[in-house]
Structure formats: C-alpha cells, structure tokens
C-alpha cells in the first residue's frame, strides 16, 4: 500500500479533526480578507455589482495563489525516495515496485511526489482534502496540468481584473442621490478599458468552468475511483460546495458580462441609427 493509498484506506482519522477545523477556518479567512480588501480598495460610490465582482476575483486570486500554489509546490518539490530493489535473490521492498497505476513523474521512477509525502501545514491541508479526492495527495498529471494554468494564468488574470475594476469611472456623490444629471469623478477610463475588463471576465469565467469540467469528467468516466462520496461531509462540503463555487460564481460573472455586452451593442446600434438619420 502506497502512502497515497493510506490517506483514504488506512484506519480513518476522526471525521472532524484539528486539521479539518484549521483548514476550513483558513479558507473562510481568505474570503473575509477578500471582502475587507475590496471594500477598502473600491470607493464607497462604486456600484454594488462592481464590489461583488472585485471581491470574487480577489478571492479567486488568493485561493489560486495560496492554496493551489502550495499544491503545485508539493507536486514538484516534495517527494519520498523509494528504497532500491534488492540485488540479492530476496523479494524487493514493496514500495520500490512500480505498479501499472504508478507513473514515473518527472522521469524519476524511484520517487513518489505530492503532498502525501510531507508534514508541512499546507501539505496537511491537501491531505485533508484528499480524503474526499485522493488525486490531490499525489501526482495526478491531469490535475497538475490544470493547476499549472490555474496558478500561473487564471490567478494573475483575476488580480488584473481587480485592477481594472478599481480604474472604472465612479458616479459622483450628487448622482448617488439623483440631485443632478449623471457625471463621473475620478480617473476617466476609455471605452477600450471597459471592453478589456468584460472581455477578460468572460475569458476567465469560461476557463474556470472548463477547468472544473476537466477536473471531474475523467474521474466520472473512470468510475469515481478516487472520490469518496459515501461520507456526507466529503461529498457535500469538500466536493460539491467548494467545487460548486467555481461553477456558480463564474456563471454569474458570465451573466453580468452578457448584460454589459448587450448594453454596449445596444448603444452602438442607437448611435449608428442616429448617424444614418443625419446623413439623409
């Protein structure tokens, strides 16, 4: 039995352990930090929709960078060296035998990589989540490939979207109380900046949903061999809730972006119509 297997197949730890509590508190503390930072970085006059978008994308950036970044670190730099096979006629150590399910990750057939081979705080966090999905404790190449894109592209892109949201023109104080005609204060942004904002929101949201599908579709088609769905907490909290967030929120972002795109094309159509009338 490998170290990875022991996480889900050895005598189980208590359902709610100290690691469970700390992991959940850490997750929700990142959400709290995203909320507080968004309220600080955006002006009070910012539309509530922009506040929600900023909070989500900042939370998205922090999760991808802190949590999933640590997963990649353990995937590439944390390993256990296997004992060499015996040169005598004795049967080799079981841990040194490469089975069909094991892959020589990075070309090292004598190493086992992943969070399962460390006792650091971030490794314990992934060992906890691996009780629901065992792939996150070892070197599942499909998961690692997705996470490389997530950490190094989706994370920075989410942070850049936050920056663009902070640069959007905000309604003046008088407009908030409808006392004058609409006007805007602060740094003016061009239409191309707004177009860039909504285009990138669409790109990132689509990528998040696609990444979620590619994370679980191979597992569904292979019989859910790595998922532990019999336990209610692992199924509803770890698998459905935490992964469902990255379906619901990107879906909402796409819906908001669609409204902005439709509004922009509507204004352009009206402007073209006015120009046509003037030329007649």
Coordinates of C-alpha atoms in Angstrom, one line a residue:
X1 CA 0.0 0.0 0.0
X2 CA 1.4 3.4 -1.0
X3 CA 1.5 6.5 1.1
X4 CA -1.2 8.0 -1.1
X5 CA -3.5 5.0 -0.5
X6 CA -3.0 5.2 3.2
X7 CA -4.7 8.6 3.3
X8 CA -8.1 7.2 2.3
X9 CA -7.7 3.5 3.0
X10 CA -5.9 3.2 6.3
X11 CA -7.9 3.3 9.6
X12 CA -9.7 6.7 9.3
X13 CA -9.0 9.7 11.4
X14 CA -11.9 11.4 13.2
X15 CA -14.3 13.0 10.7
X16 CA -13.7 16.4 12.1
X17 CA -10.1 16.8 13.3
X18 CA -8.0 19.8 14.2
X19 CA -6.6 19.8 10.6
X20 CA -10.2 19.9 9.4
X21 CA -11.1 22.9 11.6
X22 CA -7.9 24.8 10.7
X23 CA -8.3 24.2 7.0
X24 CA -11.9 25.4 7.0
X25 CA -11.0 28.5 9.1
X26 CA -8.1 29.3 6.7
X27 CA -10.5 29.0 3.7
X28 CA -13.1 31.4 5.2
X29 CA -10.4 33.8 6.5
X30 CA -9.3 34.2 2.9
X31 CA -12.9 35.1 1.9
X32 CA -13.0 37.6 4.8
X33 CA -9.8 39.2 3.7
X34 CA -11.1 39.5 0.1
X35 CA -14.3 41.2 1.4
X36 CA -12.4 43.7 3.6
X37 CA -9.8 44.5 1.0
X38 CA -12.4 45.0 -1.7
X39 CA -14.3 47.4 0.5
X40 CA -11.0 49.3 1.1
X41 CA -9.8 49.4 -2.5
X42 CA -13.0 50.4 -4.2
X43 CA -14.6 53.8 -3.5
X44 CA -17.8 53.9 -1.5
X45 CA -19.6 55.2 -4.6
X46 CA -18.7 52.1 -6.6
X47 CA -21.7 50.1 -7.8
X48 CA -22.5 47.1 -5.6
X49 CA -22.1 44.9 -8.6
X50 CA -18.5 46.0 -9.0
X51 CA -17.9 45.3 -5.3
X52 CA -19.2 41.8 -5.7
X53 CA -17.1 41.2 -8.8
X54 CA -14.0 42.6 -7.1
X55 CA -14.5 40.5 -4.0
X56 CA -14.9 37.3 -6.1
X57 CA -11.9 37.9 -8.3
X58 CA -9.7 38.9 -5.4
X59 CA -10.9 35.7 -3.5
X60 CA -10.2 33.7 -6.7
X61 CA -6.7 35.1 -7.0
X62 CA -5.9 34.4 -3.3
X63 CA -7.2 30.8 -3.5
X64 CA -5.3 30.1 -6.7
X65 CA -2.1 31.6 -5.4
X66 CA -2.0 30.5 -1.8
X67 CA -3.9 27.2 -1.8
X68 CA -3.3 25.8 -5.3
X69 CA 0.2 27.3 -5.5
X70 CA 1.1 25.2 -2.5
X71 CA -0.4 22.1 -4.3
X72 CA 2.0 22.7 -7.2
X73 CA 4.9 23.2 -4.9
X74 CA 4.3 19.8 -3.2
X75 CA 3.7 18.2 -6.6
X76 CA 7.1 19.3 -7.9
X77 CA 9.3 19.6 -4.9
X78 CA 8.0 17.3 -2.2
X79 CA 8.8 13.6 -2.6
X80 CA 9.9 10.4 -0.9
X81 CA 12.8 8.5 -2.3
X82 CA 12.0 4.8 -2.6
X83 CA 14.4 2.1 -1.4
X84 CA 16.2 0.4 -4.3
X85 CA 15.2 -3.1 -5.3
X86 CA 17.3 -5.8 -3.6
X87 CA 20.3 -7.0 -5.6
X88 CA 20.1 -10.4 -3.9
X89 CA 17.5 -13.1 -4.5
X90 CA 15.2 -11.6 -1.9
X91 CA 11.9 -10.1 -2.9
X92 CA 12.3 -6.3 -3.3
X93 CA 10.8 -3.9 -0.9
X94 CA 7.1 -3.4 -1.9
X95 CA 7.5 0.4 -2.0
X96 CA 10.1 0.1 -4.8
X97 CA 7.9 -1.9 -7.1
X98 CA 6.4 0.2 -9.9
X99 CA 2.8 -0.8 -10.5
X100 CA 0.7 -0.1 -13.5
X101 CA -1.1 2.7 -11.7
X102 CA 2.2 4.4 -10.8
X103 CA 3.9 6.8 -13.2
X104 CA 7.5 8.0 -13.2
X105 CA 6.6 11.6 -12.5
X106 CA 9.3 13.9 -14.0
X107 CA 11.2 10.8 -15.1
X108 CA 12.0 9.7 -11.5
X109 CA 10.8 6.1 -11.1
X110 CA 12.4 5.9 -7.6
X111 CA 10.5 8.9 -6.2
X112 CA 6.9 9.5 -5.1
X113 CA 5.9 13.2 -5.3
X114 CA 3.0 15.0 -3.7
X115 CA 1.5 16.4 -0.5
X116 CA 1.2 12.9 0.9
X117 CA 5.0 12.9 1.5
X118 CA 5.2 16.0 3.7
X119 CA 4.0 17.1 7.2
X120 CA 4.1 20.8 6.5
X121 CA 0.9 22.8 7.2
X122 CA -0.1 23.2 3.5
X123 CA 0.6 19.5 2.9
X124 CA -1.7 18.6 5.8
X125 CA -4.4 20.8 4.2
X126 CA -4.2 18.9 0.9
X127 CA -4.0 15.6 2.8
X128 CA -7.3 16.6 4.4
X129 CA -8.9 17.4 1.1
X130 CA -7.5 14.2 -0.4
X131 CA -9.8 12.3 2.0
X132 CA -12.5 13.4 -0.4
X133 CA -10.5 13.3 -3.7
X134 CA -7.3 11.2 -3.4
X135 CA -5.8 12.7 -6.6
X136 CA -4.8 15.8 -4.7
X137 CA -2.3 14.0 -2.4
X138 CA -0.2 12.6 -5.2
X139 CA 0.9 13.4 -8.8
X140 CA -2.2 13.1 -10.9
X141 CA -0.9 14.5 -14.2
X142 CA -4.4 15.7 -15.3
X143 CA -4.9 17.7 -12.1
X144 CA -1.3 19.1 -12.2
X145 CA -1.7 20.2 -15.8
X146 CA -5.0 22.1 -15.0
X147 CA -3.4 23.7 -11.9
X148 CA -0.4 25.0 -13.8
X149 CA -2.8 27.0 -16.0
X150 CA -4.9 28.0 -12.9
X151 CA -2.0 29.2 -10.8
X152 CA 0.1 30.9 -13.4
X153 CA -2.6 32.3 -15.7
X154 CA -6.0 32.4 -14.0
X155 CA -4.6 33.7 -10.7
X156 CA -2.8 36.7 -12.2
X157 CA -5.7 37.4 -14.6
X158 CA -8.1 37.6 -11.7
X159 CA -5.8 40.1 -10.0
X160 CA -5.6 42.2 -13.1
X161 CA -9.4 42.2 -13.4
X162 CA -9.5 43.6 -9.8
X163 CA -7.1 46.4 -11.0
X164 CA -9.4 47.2 -14.0
X165 CA -12.4 47.3 -11.7
X166 CA -10.6 49.8 -9.5
X167 CA -10.0 52.0 -12.6
X168 CA -13.6 52.2 -13.7
X169 CA -15.2 55.6 -13.5
X170 CA -17.5 56.0 -10.5
X171 CA -20.7 58.1 -10.1
X172 CA -20.3 61.3 -8.3
X173 CA -21.7 61.8 -4.8
X174 CA -24.6 64.0 -6.2
X175 CA -25.6 61.3 -8.7
X176 CA -26.0 58.8 -5.9
X177 CA -28.8 61.0 -4.6
X178 CA -30.2 61.8 -8.0
X179 CA -29.8 65.5 -7.5
X180 CA -28.1 66.3 -10.8
X181 CA -27.6 64.9 -14.2
X182 CA -25.2 62.0 -14.3
X183 CA -21.5 62.8 -14.0
X184 CA -18.4 60.9 -13.1
X185 CA -15.5 61.6 -10.9
X186 CA -12.0 60.1 -10.5
X187 CA -9.8 58.8 -13.3
X188 CA -11.6 58.6 -16.6
X189 CA -11.2 55.3 -18.4
X190 CA -11.6 54.8 -22.1
X191 CA -14.2 52.5 -23.7
X192 CA -11.4 50.1 -24.6
X193 CA -10.5 49.7 -20.9
X194 CA -14.1 48.8 -20.1
X195 CA -14.2 46.4 -23.1
X196 CA -11.0 44.8 -21.9
X197 CA -12.5 44.4 -18.4
X198 CA -15.6 42.5 -19.6
X199 CA -13.7 40.5 -22.2
X200 CA -11.2 39.2 -19.6
X201 CA -14.1 38.5 -17.2
X202 CA -15.7 36.3 -19.9
X203 CA -12.4 34.6 -20.7
X204 CA -11.6 33.8 -17.0
X205 CA -15.1 32.7 -16.1
X206 CA -15.2 30.3 -19.1
X207 CA -11.8 29.0 -18.2
X208 CA -12.9 28.3 -14.6
X209 CA -15.9 26.4 -15.7
X210 CA -13.9 24.4 -18.3
X211 CA -11.3 23.7 -15.7
X212 CA -13.9 22.3 -13.3
X213 CA -15.3 20.0 -16.0
X214 CA -11.8 18.7 -16.9
X215 CA -11.1 18.1 -13.2
X216 CA -14.0 15.8 -12.7
X217 CA -15.0 14.5 -16.1
X218 CA -12.1 12.0 -16.4
X219 CA -13.0 10.8 -12.9
X220 CA -16.7 10.3 -13.7
X221 CA -15.8 8.3 -16.8
X222 CA -13.5 6.1 -14.9
X223 CA -16.0 5.2 -12.1
X224 CA -15.1 7.8 -9.5
X225 CA -12.2 5.6 -8.2
X226 CA -10.6 8.5 -6.4
X227 CA -13.7 10.2 -4.9
X228 CA -15.0 9.3 -1.5
X229 CA -18.7 10.1 -1.9
X230 CA -20.1 7.8 0.9
X231 CA -19.2 10.3 3.6
X232 CA -21.6 13.2 3.7
X233 CA -19.0 15.9 4.7
X234 CA -16.6 14.9 2.0
X235 CA -19.4 14.7 -0.6
X236 CA -21.4 17.8 0.2
X237 CA -18.8 20.1 1.7
X238 CA -15.5 19.2 0.1
X239 CA -16.6 18.0 -3.3
X240 CA -19.9 19.8 -4.1
X241 CA -19.8 23.0 -2.1
X242 CA -16.2 24.0 -2.6
X243 CA -16.0 23.0 -6.2
X244 CA -19.6 24.3 -6.9
X245 CA -18.5 27.8 -6.0
X246 CA -16.3 27.8 -9.1
X247 CA -19.3 26.9 -11.2
X248 CA -21.9 29.3 -9.7
X249 CA -19.7 32.4 -9.4
X250 CA -18.2 32.2 -12.9
X251 CA -21.7 31.5 -14.2
X252 CA -22.9 34.7 -12.5
X253 CA -19.9 36.6 -14.0
X254 CA -20.8 35.4 -17.5
X255 CA -24.4 36.6 -16.9
X256 CA -23.3 40.0 -15.8
X257 CA -20.8 40.3 -18.6
X258 CA -23.5 39.3 -21.1
X259 CA -25.7 42.2 -19.8
X260 CA -22.8 44.6 -20.3
X261 CA -22.0 43.4 -23.8
X262 CA -25.7 43.6 -24.8
X263 CA -25.9 47.1 -23.4
X264 CA -22.8 48.2 -25.3
X265 CA -24.1 46.8 -28.6
X266 CA -27.5 48.4 -27.9
X267 CA -25.8 51.9 -27.5
X268 CA -23.7 51.3 -30.6
X269 CA -26.8 50.4 -32.6
X270 CA -28.6 53.5 -31.4
X271 CA -25.6 55.7 -32.3
X272 CA -25.4 54.2 -35.8
X273 CA -29.1 54.8 -36.3
X274 CA -28.7 58.5 -35.3
X275 CA -25.8 58.8 -37.8
X276 CA -27.8 57.3 -40.6
X277 CA -30.7 59.7 -39.9
X278 CA -28.3 62.7 -40.0
X279 CA -27.0 61.7 -43.4
X280 CA -30.4 61.5 -45.0

